[in-house]
């Protein structure tokens, strides 16, 4: 056990960093703490999932047409409750809800922020005990007053005030950025405190992992097929052949690649030209973290964070990781766009 005087808690860190923003009045600090509180409750239920009847489905489908798992619904409710009660957030877009959840009570409608979230990403992995995650984007509202609206949520990633994820794995970590680097906090479950464990996270300079669902190979664009073959060639100078690692849980795949050095690819296919991942609450927040960690995130042709969203649940082809790896992938795609 690390002695108390040697650890920095998430709350202490956020407050320390708040002093770097002269106009900060603590709203974002409180909002991030609201998210952390909900994450601790979700973490408790995930860890207990094998013991109580919270596995399995609730027999309904979400907006994506995916069967909702009980933990999906529980996680969604926990984050909505925490954000609604916190008073800093005036609206939420969630993967689990078709429309914007607008908070028009007198307490929340003064909130300066809106949140786009995937409350439990990778939930198809719940039964197999694979790491899953929560992903969140935080924007300043653009409307003047009242409950937040879709207009407040449909902002490009370059407008993000903060973004992050929680990974519920062998340990539970919260990783976030407010635009001044990326910091990771590990939950000490014995006291329920997130402690700074990974300060100033950056992609390692040497990277040797590629993450893609190769089961979709025949549907990939030619440029992606050629890039996969490039990853598999032998070239010691560029650490190839790369190692292939794919969990099928975006937060887990991205987090491993951030720590060990690797590129994540979810391309568009002939069946789904825009791919599978949602721009607002999967691609943009992960892209913000990637860029702040010295990496890059694109749709193969354009910076993800520059894409102007048109609908809440729109999808985008998504490639992210160390800059040199993403740029190599882009070169193949741009030579062979189809
Ligand atoms: P596939 C999980 O369902 C998810 O949304 C992401 O977490 C993950 O990266 C992706 O889908 C996996 O999709 O088609 O490879 O199973």
Coordinates of C-alpha atoms and ligand atoms in Angstrom, one line a residue:
X1 CA 0.0 0.0 0.0
X2 CA 1.4 3.4 -1.0
X3 CA 1.6 5.8 1.9
X4 CA -1.2 8.3 1.8
X5 CA 1.2 11.2 1.6
X6 CA 2.7 9.9 -1.7
X7 CA -0.6 9.7 -3.7
X8 CA -2.5 12.3 -5.6
X9 CA -6.2 11.7 -5.7
X10 CA -8.3 12.5 -8.8
X11 CA -10.1 15.3 -6.8
X12 CA -6.8 16.8 -5.7
X13 CA -5.4 16.6 -9.2
X14 CA -8.4 18.2 -10.9
X15 CA -8.4 21.1 -8.3
X16 CA -4.7 21.6 -8.7
X17 CA -5.1 21.7 -12.5
X18 CA -8.1 24.0 -12.1
X19 CA -5.8 26.7 -10.9
X20 CA -4.1 26.7 -14.3
X21 CA -7.4 28.0 -15.8
X22 CA -7.8 31.6 -14.6
X23 CA -11.5 31.8 -15.3
X24 CA -12.3 28.3 -13.9
X25 CA -15.0 28.4 -11.2
X26 CA -14.9 24.7 -10.5
X27 CA -17.8 23.6 -12.7
X28 CA -15.7 21.2 -14.8
X29 CA -14.0 20.0 -11.7
X30 CA -17.4 19.1 -10.2
X31 CA -18.6 17.5 -13.5
X32 CA -15.5 15.3 -13.7
X33 CA -16.1 14.3 -10.1
X34 CA -19.7 13.4 -10.9
X35 CA -18.5 11.1 -13.7
X36 CA -16.0 9.5 -11.4
X37 CA -18.6 8.9 -8.7
X38 CA -20.9 7.1 -11.2
X39 CA -18.0 5.1 -12.5
X40 CA -17.3 3.8 -9.0
X41 CA -20.9 2.6 -8.7
X42 CA -20.8 1.0 -12.1
X43 CA -17.5 -0.6 -11.3
X44 CA -19.0 -2.2 -8.1
X45 CA -21.9 -3.7 -10.1
X46 CA -19.6 -5.0 -12.9
X47 CA -17.3 -6.7 -10.3
X48 CA -20.4 -8.2 -8.7
X49 CA -22.0 -9.2 -12.1
X50 CA -20.8 -12.7 -11.8
X51 CA -22.4 -13.1 -8.4
X52 CA -25.9 -11.7 -8.9
X53 CA -28.5 -11.7 -11.5
X54 CA -27.4 -8.6 -13.3
X55 CA -26.0 -10.5 -16.3
X56 CA -28.1 -11.3 -19.3
X57 CA -30.4 -9.0 -21.2
X58 CA -33.4 -6.9 -20.3
X59 CA -35.1 -8.1 -23.4
X60 CA -35.1 -4.7 -25.1
X61 CA -33.1 -3.2 -27.9
X62 CA -31.2 0.1 -27.8
X63 CA -31.1 2.7 -30.6
X64 CA -28.4 0.7 -32.3
X65 CA -30.7 -2.3 -32.5
X66 CA -28.4 -4.1 -30.1
X67 CA -29.8 -6.2 -27.3
X68 CA -29.5 -4.2 -24.1
X69 CA -27.6 -6.0 -21.3
X70 CA -28.8 -5.3 -17.8
X71 CA -25.4 -3.7 -17.0
X72 CA -25.8 -1.4 -20.0
X73 CA -29.1 -0.1 -18.7
X74 CA -27.7 0.1 -15.1
X75 CA -24.7 2.0 -16.2
X76 CA -26.7 4.4 -18.4
X77 CA -29.0 5.1 -15.5
X78 CA -26.1 5.7 -13.1
X79 CA -24.4 8.2 -15.3
X80 CA -27.6 10.1 -16.1
X81 CA -28.6 10.2 -12.4
X82 CA -25.1 11.5 -11.4
X83 CA -25.0 14.1 -14.1
X84 CA -28.6 15.3 -13.6
X85 CA -28.0 15.6 -9.8
X86 CA -24.7 17.3 -10.2
X87 CA -26.1 20.5 -11.7
X88 CA -23.2 21.1 -14.1
X89 CA -24.6 19.3 -17.1
X90 CA -27.7 20.5 -19.0
X91 CA -28.1 17.7 -21.5
X92 CA -26.7 14.2 -22.4
X93 CA -26.4 12.2 -25.6
X94 CA -26.1 8.5 -24.8
X95 CA -25.5 5.5 -27.0
X96 CA -28.5 3.9 -25.1
X97 CA -30.9 6.7 -25.9
X98 CA -32.2 7.7 -29.4
X99 CA -32.7 11.4 -28.5
X100 CA -30.9 14.0 -26.3
X101 CA -31.8 13.8 -22.6
X102 CA -32.4 17.4 -21.7
X103 CA -32.3 18.6 -18.1
X104 CA -34.7 21.4 -17.8
X105 CA -35.1 21.5 -14.0
X106 CA -34.1 24.9 -12.5
X107 CA -31.0 23.2 -11.0
X108 CA -29.5 21.7 -14.2
X109 CA -30.6 24.1 -16.9
X110 CA -28.0 26.5 -15.6
X111 CA -25.4 23.9 -16.3
X112 CA -22.6 25.1 -18.6
X113 CA -21.7 21.7 -20.1
X114 CA -23.2 18.8 -22.0
X115 CA -22.0 15.2 -22.1
X116 CA -22.0 12.7 -24.9
X117 CA -21.3 9.2 -23.6
X118 CA -21.2 5.5 -24.2
X119 CA -22.0 4.3 -20.7
X120 CA -20.8 0.7 -21.2
X121 CA -18.8 0.2 -24.3
X122 CA -18.0 -3.4 -25.3
X123 CA -20.9 -4.7 -23.4
X124 CA -21.1 -7.8 -25.7
X125 CA -18.0 -8.9 -23.8
X126 CA -19.7 -8.8 -20.4
X127 CA -20.4 -12.5 -20.1
X128 CA -16.9 -13.4 -21.2
X129 CA -15.4 -11.3 -18.4
X130 CA -13.4 -9.2 -20.9
X131 CA -12.5 -5.6 -20.0
X132 CA -15.2 -3.1 -20.9
X133 CA -15.4 0.7 -20.6
X134 CA -17.3 4.0 -20.3
X135 CA -16.4 6.7 -22.8
X136 CA -17.3 10.4 -22.4
X137 CA -17.1 13.7 -24.2
X138 CA -17.7 17.1 -22.4
X139 CA -18.6 20.2 -24.4
X140 CA -19.5 23.7 -23.3
X141 CA -23.1 24.4 -24.2
X142 CA -23.7 26.8 -27.1
X143 CA -27.3 27.6 -26.4
X144 CA -28.0 30.4 -24.0
X145 CA -30.5 29.0 -21.5
X146 CA -33.0 26.3 -20.7
X147 CA -32.3 22.6 -20.9
X148 CA -29.6 21.6 -23.3
X149 CA -30.5 20.7 -26.9
X150 CA -29.2 18.7 -29.8
X151 CA -27.4 21.8 -31.0
X152 CA -25.3 21.7 -27.9
X153 CA -24.3 18.1 -28.6
X154 CA -23.6 18.3 -32.4
X155 CA -20.2 20.0 -32.0
X156 CA -17.0 18.9 -33.7
X157 CA -14.3 17.3 -31.5
X158 CA -12.1 20.4 -31.7
X159 CA -14.7 22.1 -29.4
X160 CA -14.2 19.5 -26.6
X161 CA -13.7 20.9 -23.1
X162 CA -12.7 17.4 -21.8
X163 CA -12.9 13.8 -22.8
X164 CA -12.0 10.5 -21.3
X165 CA -12.7 6.8 -20.6
X166 CA -13.0 4.4 -17.7
X167 CA -11.7 0.9 -18.2
X168 CA -13.1 -1.8 -16.0
X169 CA -10.4 -4.4 -16.2
X170 CA -7.9 -6.1 -14.0
X171 CA -8.0 -2.8 -12.3
X172 CA -10.3 0.1 -12.9
X173 CA -8.8 3.2 -14.4
X174 CA -10.1 6.6 -15.4
X175 CA -8.1 8.3 -18.1
X176 CA -9.0 11.9 -19.2
X177 CA -7.7 15.1 -20.8
X178 CA -8.8 18.7 -20.6
X179 CA -6.4 19.7 -23.4
X180 CA -3.2 19.8 -21.2
X181 CA -2.0 16.2 -21.6
X182 CA -3.5 12.8 -20.6
X183 CA -3.5 11.5 -17.0
X184 CA -4.6 8.1 -15.7
X185 CA -6.0 7.3 -12.3
X186 CA -6.3 3.8 -10.8
X187 CA -9.2 3.1 -8.4
X188 CA -8.2 1.9 -5.0
X189 CA -11.3 -0.2 -4.3
X190 CA -10.5 -0.5 -0.6
X191 CA -11.2 3.2 -0.1
X192 CA -13.0 4.1 -3.4
X193 CA -10.5 6.7 -4.4
X194 CA -9.0 7.2 -7.9
X195 CA -5.3 7.8 -7.5
X196 CA -2.9 9.3 -10.0
X197 CA -1.0 6.2 -11.4
X198 CA -0.1 7.2 -15.0
X199 CA 0.9 10.9 -15.2
X200 CA 1.3 12.6 -18.6
X201 CA 0.6 9.5 -20.7
X202 CA 2.1 9.4 -24.2
X203 CA 2.3 6.8 -26.9
X204 CA 5.7 5.1 -26.8
X205 CA 8.0 6.1 -29.6
X206 CA 8.5 2.5 -30.7
X207 CA 5.2 0.8 -31.6
X208 CA 4.5 -2.6 -32.9
X209 CA 0.9 -3.6 -32.4
X210 CA -2.0 -3.4 -34.9
X211 CA -5.6 -3.9 -33.8
X212 CA -8.3 -4.7 -36.3
X213 CA -11.1 -7.3 -36.7
X214 CA -9.5 -9.2 -39.6
X215 CA -12.7 -11.3 -39.9
X216 CA -14.0 -8.4 -42.0
X217 CA -11.0 -8.5 -44.3
X218 CA -12.9 -9.2 -47.5
X219 CA -15.1 -6.1 -46.9
X220 CA -12.2 -3.7 -46.3
X221 CA -11.1 -1.0 -48.7
X222 CA -8.0 -2.0 -50.8
X223 CA -5.9 0.5 -48.9
X224 CA -6.7 -1.1 -45.6
X225 CA -6.0 -4.6 -47.0
X226 CA -2.6 -3.4 -48.2
X227 CA -1.8 -1.8 -44.9
X228 CA -2.6 -5.1 -43.1
X229 CA -0.2 -6.9 -45.4
X230 CA 2.4 -4.1 -44.7
X231 CA 2.0 -4.9 -40.9
X232 CA 2.7 -8.5 -41.6
X233 CA 5.9 -8.0 -43.7
X234 CA 9.3 -8.6 -42.1
X235 CA 11.4 -5.4 -41.6
X236 CA 13.4 -5.1 -38.4
X237 CA 14.0 -1.4 -38.8
X238 CA 10.3 -0.7 -38.5
X239 CA 9.6 -3.5 -35.9
X240 CA 7.6 -5.5 -38.4
X241 CA 5.9 -7.9 -38.6
X242 CA 3.8 -6.2 -36.0
X243 CA 1.9 -8.1 -33.3
X244 CA -1.8 -8.5 -33.9
X245 CA -3.9 -7.8 -30.8
X246 CA -7.7 -7.4 -30.9
X247 CA -10.1 -7.6 -27.9
X248 CA -13.2 -6.2 -29.5
X249 CA -13.7 -3.6 -26.7
X250 CA -12.6 -0.2 -28.0
X251 CA -11.5 1.1 -24.6
X252 CA -9.5 -2.0 -23.8
X253 CA -7.9 -2.1 -27.3
X254 CA -7.1 1.6 -27.3
X255 CA -5.8 1.6 -23.7
X256 CA -3.4 -1.3 -24.4
X257 CA -2.2 0.5 -27.6
X258 CA -1.6 3.7 -25.7
X259 CA 0.5 1.9 -23.0
X260 CA 2.4 -0.5 -25.4
X261 CA 2.3 1.4 -28.7
X262 CA -0.1 0.4 -31.4
X263 CA -2.6 1.4 -34.0
X264 CA -6.4 0.7 -33.8
X265 CA -8.4 0.4 -37.0
X266 CA -12.1 0.2 -37.5
X267 CA -12.5 0.8 -41.2
X268 CA -15.6 1.4 -43.3
X269 CA -16.5 -1.7 -45.3
X270 CA -18.5 -2.4 -48.4
X271 CA -21.3 -3.4 -46.1
X272 CA -21.0 -0.4 -43.7
X273 CA -19.1 2.4 -45.5
X274 CA -19.0 4.5 -42.3
X275 CA -17.8 1.6 -40.1
X276 CA -19.3 0.9 -36.7
X277 CA -18.0 3.3 -34.2
X278 CA -20.0 6.4 -33.3
X279 CA -18.4 9.8 -33.9
X280 CA -19.8 11.7 -30.9
X281 CA -19.1 9.3 -28.0
X282 CA -16.5 6.8 -29.2
X283 CA -14.4 8.4 -32.0
X284 CA -14.1 12.0 -30.8
X285 CA -13.3 11.4 -27.1
X286 CA -10.7 8.7 -28.0
X287 CA -9.3 10.9 -30.7
X288 CA -8.8 13.8 -28.1
X289 CA -7.0 11.5 -25.8
X290 CA -4.9 10.1 -28.7
X291 CA -3.9 13.6 -29.9
X292 CA -3.1 14.8 -26.4
X293 CA -0.9 11.7 -26.0
X294 CA 1.1 12.7 -29.1
X295 CA -0.8 10.5 -31.5
X296 CA -3.3 11.0 -34.3
X297 CA -6.9 10.0 -35.1
X298 CA -8.5 10.2 -38.6
X299 CA -11.1 8.6 -40.8
X300 CA -8.4 7.8 -43.2
X301 CA -8.7 11.1 -45.0
X302 CA -9.6 13.8 -42.4
X303 CA -8.8 14.5 -38.8
X304 CA -11.7 13.0 -36.8
X305 CA -12.0 16.0 -34.5
X306 CA -12.7 18.3 -37.5
X307 CA -15.7 16.3 -38.7
X308 CA -18.9 18.4 -38.2
X309 CA -21.5 16.0 -36.7
X310 CA -24.9 16.0 -38.4
X311 CA -26.7 13.3 -36.3
X312 CA -26.2 12.1 -32.7
X313 CA -25.4 8.5 -33.6
X314 CA -23.5 8.9 -36.8
X315 CA -20.6 6.6 -37.4
X316 CA -17.2 7.1 -38.9
X317 CA -14.3 5.0 -40.1
X318 CA -11.8 5.3 -37.3
X319 CA -8.0 4.9 -37.2
X320 CA -6.0 6.0 -34.2
X321 CA -2.6 5.5 -32.6
X322 CA 1.0 6.9 -32.9
X323 CA 1.2 9.6 -35.5
X324 CA 3.7 7.6 -37.8
X325 CA 1.4 4.6 -37.8
X326 CA -1.8 6.5 -38.6
X327 CA 0.0 8.5 -41.4
X328 CA 1.3 5.2 -42.9
X329 CA -2.2 3.8 -42.9
X330 CA -3.5 7.1 -44.5
X331 CA -0.9 6.9 -47.2
X332 CA -2.2 3.4 -48.2
X333 CA -5.8 4.5 -48.1
X334 CA -5.2 7.7 -50.1
X335 CA -3.3 5.8 -52.8
X336 CA -6.2 3.2 -52.8
X337 CA -9.3 5.0 -51.6
X338 CA -11.7 2.2 -52.7
Ligands
LIG1 P1 -16.5 -5.8 -33.8 C1 -18.1 -2.9 -28.9 O1 -19.4 -3.4 -29.3 C2 -17.7 -1.9 -30.0 O2 -18.6 -0.9 -30.1 C3 -16.3 -1.3 -29.6 O3 -16.1 -1.3 -28.3 C4 -15.4 -2.3 -30.4 O4 -14.2 -1.7 -30.7 C5 -16.2 -2.7 -31.6 O5 -17.6 -2.6 -31.2 C6 -15.9 -4.2 -31.9 O6 -16.7 -4.4 -33.1 O7 -17.3 -5.7 -35.1 O8 -15.0 -6.0 -34.1 O9 -17.1 -6.9 -32.9

